[in-house]
mmCIF file of C-alpha atoms in Angstrom:
data_model
loop_
_atom_site.group_PDB
_atom_site.id
_atom_site.type_symbol
_atom_site.label_atom_id
_atom_site.label_comp_id
_atom_site.label_asym_id
_atom_site.label_seq_id
_atom_site.Cartn_x
_atom_site.Cartn_y
_atom_site.Cartn_z
ATOM 1 C CA MET U 1 70.343 109.219 126.590
ATOM 2 C CA GLY U 2 71.133 105.531 126.206
ATOM 3 C CA ASP U 3 71.654 106.077 122.404
ATOM 4 C CA LEU U 4 74.074 108.946 122.987
ATOM 5 C CA ALA U 5 76.183 106.869 125.272
ATOM 6 C CA GLN U 6 76.186 104.057 122.911
ATOM 7 C CA ASN U 7 77.395 106.267 119.995
ATOM 8 C CA ASN U 8 80.161 107.594 122.255
ATOM 9 C CA VAL U 9 81.383 104.153 123.182
ATOM 10 C CA MET U 10 81.311 103.155 119.327
ATOM 11 C CA GLU U 11 83.197 106.373 118.401
ATOM 12 C CA SER U 12 85.784 105.754 121.043
ATOM 13 C CA GLU U 13 86.179 101.997 119.833
ATOM 14 C CA ASN U 14 86.416 103.432 116.191
ATOM 15 C CA ASN U 15 89.002 105.836 117.354
ATOM 16 C CA GLY U 16 91.048 103.229 119.204
ATOM 17 C CA SER U 17 90.976 100.847 116.129
ATOM 18 C CA ASN U 18 91.766 103.755 113.704
ATOM 19 C CA ILE U 19 94.696 104.839 115.800
ATOM 20 C CA GLY U 20 95.951 101.276 115.778
ATOM 21 C CA GLU U 21 95.419 101.068 111.950
ATOM 22 C CA ILE U 22 97.310 104.468 111.459
ATOM 23 C CA MET U 23 100.152 103.173 113.584
ATOM 24 C CA LEU U 24 100.212 99.987 111.554
ATOM 25 C CA ARG U 25 100.330 101.734 108.298
ATOM 26 C CA LEU U 26 103.160 104.155 109.386
ATOM 27 C CA LEU U 27 105.406 101.277 110.842
ATOM 28 C CA PRO U 28 106.048 99.898 107.228
ATOM 29 C CA MET U 29 106.723 103.522 106.015
ATOM 30 C CA ALA U 30 109.619 103.933 108.529
ATOM 31 C CA LEU U 31 110.930 100.533 107.902
ATOM 32 C CA CYS U 32 110.704 100.952 104.169
ATOM 33 C CA VAL U 33 112.782 104.187 104.498
ATOM 34 C CA VAL U 34 115.437 102.462 106.682
ATOM 35 C CA ALA U 35 115.776 99.495 104.229
ATOM 36 C CA LEU U 36 115.936 102.133 101.382
ATOM 37 C CA VAL U 37 118.550 104.167 102.901
ATOM 38 C CA ILE U 38 120.795 101.184 103.793
ATOM 39 C CA MET U 39 120.655 99.798 100.295
ATOM 40 C CA LEU U 40 121.294 103.402 98.748
ATOM 41 C CA LYS U 41 124.493 103.575 100.816
ATOM 42 C CA ASP U 42 125.592 100.076 100.157
ATOM 43 C CA SER U 43 128.848 100.132 98.138
ATOM 44 C CA GLN U 44 132.241 98.818 98.744
ATOM 45 C CA THR U 45 135.628 99.323 96.993
ATOM 46 C CA ASN U 46 138.646 97.091 97.600
ATOM 47 C CA ASP U 47 141.618 95.484 95.535
ATOM 48 C CA TYR U 48 139.101 93.337 93.593
ATOM 49 C CA GLY U 49 137.221 96.282 92.351
ATOM 50 C CA SER U 50 133.970 98.106 93.518
ATOM 51 C CA LEU U 51 130.567 96.886 93.982
ATOM 52 C CA SER U 52 127.409 99.048 94.548
ATOM 53 C CA TYR U 53 123.647 98.289 94.842
ATOM 54 C CA SER U 54 123.116 99.951 91.564
ATOM 55 C CA ASP U 55 125.227 97.394 89.781
ATOM 56 C CA LEU U 56 122.607 94.682 90.415
ATOM 57 C CA GLY U 57 119.191 95.283 88.926
ATOM 58 C CA ILE U 58 117.282 93.528 91.662
ATOM 59 C CA PHE U 59 118.585 95.767 94.261
ATOM 60 C CA ARG U 60 117.493 98.770 92.190
ATOM 61 C CA TYR U 61 114.009 97.100 92.103
ATOM 62 C CA LEU U 62 114.222 96.632 96.022
ATOM 63 C CA VAL U 63 114.992 100.414 96.424
ATOM 64 C CA HIS U 64 112.081 101.355 94.146
ATOM 65 C CA ALA U 65 109.617 98.951 95.757
ATOM 66 C CA ASN U 66 110.710 100.267 99.246
ATOM 67 C CA GLY U 67 110.067 103.745 98.018
ATOM 68 C CA ILE U 68 106.805 103.083 96.546
ATOM 69 C CA CYS U 69 105.645 101.190 99.788
ATOM 70 C CA ALA U 70 106.877 103.896 101.961
ATOM 71 C CA ALA U 71 104.757 106.508 99.991
ATOM 72 C CA TYR U 72 101.747 104.358 99.931
ATOM 73 C CA SER U 73 102.100 103.744 103.591
ATOM 74 C CA LEU U 74 102.060 107.524 104.298
ATOM 75 C CA LEU U 75 99.125 108.242 101.974
ATOM 76 C CA SER U 76 96.990 105.229 103.359
ATOM 77 C CA ALA U 77 97.814 106.485 106.917
ATOM 78 C CA ILE U 78 96.507 109.820 106.039
ATOM 79 C CA VAL U 79 93.399 108.502 104.508
ATOM 80 C CA ALA U 80 92.762 106.223 107.458
ATOM 81 C CA ALA U 81 93.226 109.348 109.666
ATOM 82 C CA LEU U 82 90.462 111.301 107.769
ATOM 83 C CA PRO U 83 87.201 111.115 109.785
ATOM 84 C CA ARG U 84 85.034 109.939 106.970
ATOM 85 C CA PRO U 85 82.785 106.833 106.843
ATOM 86 C CA THR U 86 84.154 103.930 104.913
ATOM 87 C CA THR U 87 82.150 103.306 101.679
ATOM 88 C CA LEU U 88 82.305 100.268 99.543
ATOM 89 C CA PRO U 89 84.357 101.718 96.786
ATOM 90 C CA ARG U 90 86.817 103.025 99.539
ATOM 91 C CA ALA U 91 87.023 99.735 101.167
ATOM 92 C CA TRP U 92 87.567 97.814 98.034
ATOM 93 C CA THR U 93 90.246 100.451 97.049
ATOM 94 C CA ILE U 94 92.226 100.050 100.256
ATOM 95 C CA PHE U 95 91.930 96.262 100.109
ATOM 96 C CA LEU U 96 93.256 96.079 96.538
ATOM 97 C CA LEU U 97 96.055 98.425 96.976
ATOM 98 C CA ASP U 98 97.031 96.639 100.214
ATOM 99 C CA GLN U 99 97.253 93.363 98.253
ATOM 100 C CA ILE U 100 99.141 94.843 95.443
ATOM 101 C CA LEU U 101 101.770 96.469 97.603
ATOM 102 C CA THR U 102 102.090 93.241 99.691
ATOM 103 C CA TYR U 103 102.943 91.299 96.555
ATOM 104 C CA ILE U 104 105.335 94.002 95.239
ATOM 105 C CA ILE U 105 107.459 94.203 98.385
ATOM 106 C CA LEU U 106 107.368 90.358 98.897
ATOM 107 C CA ALA U 107 108.444 89.726 95.382
ATOM 108 C CA ALA U 108 111.416 92.426 95.877
ATOM 109 C CA GLY U 109 112.454 90.760 99.204
ATOM 110 C CA ALA U 110 112.360 87.192 97.657
ATOM 111 C CA ALA U 111 114.395 87.902 94.566
ATOM 112 C CA SER U 112 116.892 89.898 96.501
ATOM 113 C CA THR U 113 117.181 87.078 98.820
ATOM 114 C CA GLU U 114 118.099 84.796 95.911
ATOM 115 C CA VAL U 115 120.891 87.214 94.782
ATOM 116 C CA ILE U 116 122.120 87.481 98.241
ATOM 117 C CA TYR U 117 122.238 83.626 98.606
ATOM 118 C CA LEU U 118 124.137 83.454 95.361
ATOM 119 C CA ALA U 119 126.664 86.134 96.742
ATOM 120 C CA TYR U 120 127.253 84.081 99.795
ATOM 121 C CA LYS U 121 127.374 80.500 98.282
ATOM 122 C CA GLY U 122 128.032 81.050 94.634
ATOM 123 C CA ASP U 123 126.899 78.701 91.884
ATOM 124 C CA THR U 124 129.580 76.220 90.656
ATOM 125 C CA ASP U 125 127.260 74.927 87.813
ATOM 126 C CA VAL U 126 127.615 78.430 86.067
ATOM 127 C CA THR U 127 130.986 79.179 87.562
ATOM 128 C CA TRP U 128 129.740 81.990 89.615
ATOM 129 C CA SER U 129 132.036 82.181 92.614
ATOM 130 C CA GLU U 130 130.834 83.698 95.897
ATOM 131 C CA THR U 131 131.524 87.309 96.300
ATOM 132 C CA CYS U 132 130.898 87.809 99.982
ATOM 133 C CA GLY U 133 134.456 86.727 100.843
ATOM 134 C CA SER U 134 135.691 89.792 98.895
ATOM 135 C CA PHE U 135 132.751 92.291 99.602
ATOM 136 C CA GLY U 136 131.739 91.245 103.077
ATOM 137 C CA VAL U 137 130.622 94.817 104.103
ATOM 138 C CA PHE U 138 128.390 95.017 100.951
ATOM 139 C CA CYS U 139 126.736 91.693 101.614
ATOM 140 C CA LYS U 140 126.026 92.498 105.358
ATOM 141 C CA LYS U 141 124.439 95.750 104.458
ATOM 142 C CA ALA U 142 122.431 94.048 101.741
ATOM 143 C CA THR U 143 121.363 91.510 103.930
ATOM 144 C CA ALA U 144 120.134 94.034 106.550
ATOM 145 C CA SER U 145 118.114 95.724 103.969
ATOM 146 C CA VAL U 146 116.499 92.584 102.750
ATOM 147 C CA SER U 147 115.748 91.487 106.298
ATOM 148 C CA ILE U 148 114.042 94.756 106.930
ATOM 149 C CA THR U 149 112.069 94.452 103.839
ATOM 150 C CA PHE U 150 110.766 91.010 105.026
ATOM 151 C CA ILE U 151 109.518 92.605 108.195
ATOM 152 C CA VAL U 152 107.799 95.255 105.965
ATOM 153 C CA SER U 153 106.339 92.240 104.139
ATOM 154 C CA LEU U 154 104.803 90.809 107.463
ATOM 155 C CA CYS U 155 103.407 94.312 108.082
ATOM 156 C CA TYR U 156 101.672 94.506 104.774
ATOM 157 C CA VAL U 157 100.355 90.912 105.285
ATOM 158 C CA GLY U 158 98.788 92.279 108.499
ATOM 159 C CA LEU U 159 97.416 95.288 106.809
ATOM 160 C CA SER U 160 95.790 92.968 103.939
ATOM 161 C CA LEU U 161 94.267 90.850 106.568
ATOM 162 C CA LEU U 162 92.850 93.993 108.330
ATOM 163 C CA SER U 163 91.570 95.474 104.888
ATOM 164 C CA SER U 164 89.912 92.183 103.931
ATOM 165 C CA TYR U 165 88.302 91.765 107.238
ATOM 166 C CA ARG U 166 86.948 95.335 107.160
ATOM 167 C CA LEU U 167 85.699 94.801 103.634
ATOM 168 C CA PHE U 168 84.184 91.317 103.905
ATOM 169 C CA SER U 169 82.695 91.680 107.356
ATOM 170 C CA LYS U 170 81.022 95.040 106.668
ATOM 171 C CA TYR U 171 79.613 94.473 103.306
ATOM 172 C CA GLU U 172 77.457 91.445 102.436
ATOM 173 C CA ALA U 173 77.459 89.358 99.390
ATOM 174 C CA PRO U 174 74.984 90.236 96.575
ATOM 175 C CA ILE U 175 71.564 88.598 97.248
ATOM 176 C CA GLY U 176 70.697 85.951 94.638
ATOM 177 C CA GLN U 177 67.547 84.487 93.494
ATOM 178 C CA ASN U 178 66.505 81.104 95.001
ATOM 179 C CA ASN U 179 64.931 79.598 91.601
ATOM 180 C CA ASN U 180 66.310 76.121 91.919
ATOM 181 C CA LYS U 181 64.936 73.237 93.954
ATOM 182 C CA GLY U 182 68.276 72.128 95.626
ATOM 183 C CA GLY U 183 68.146 74.963 98.193
ATOM 184 C CA ILE U 184 71.473 76.563 96.938
ATOM 185 C CA GLU U 185 71.316 80.176 96.376
ATOM 186 C CA ILE U 186 73.080 81.316 93.305
ATOM 187 C CA ALA U 187 73.975 85.172 92.989
ATOM 188 C CA ASN U 188 72.830 86.921 89.798
ATOM 189 C CA TYR U 189 74.867 89.785 88.606
#
């Protein structure tokens, strides 16, 4: 009877942490979609001409990165919701994909921040004047999209920490042979 109660407690703890992980995986999906929609609708026309997100390659990359991250977040939430035991290959796959997506979204946000900075401040060394004085609405929407992207980056950092903790706390390092006299174990592969 004690084993059954212990199993029920472990299942409820796993369900609670599983629901938390699912929510943490769905949050960046929603934020990515919001950032993506803001950037897709970002265009402005005035007396100086027109400016759209598609005119700047880095903003196109930001849109694609947010789309990829939204899709991955949905798929990884579905995988996390499946009631299957975690295996070593599955744990490694989730860990590696979380890492890759973290770097993709962080790179998109960082590069877009540089473009926004130049749009606000300009660069006199290359005679590039600031454009946000003329296209203020465009710059505000782009800044909002990039800000949300950095919140997504923080979510992915949290997911990366969670997946690395799950991987490296559940599975032990390979056992090595202690053939040396110094007492240091060296893993043999």
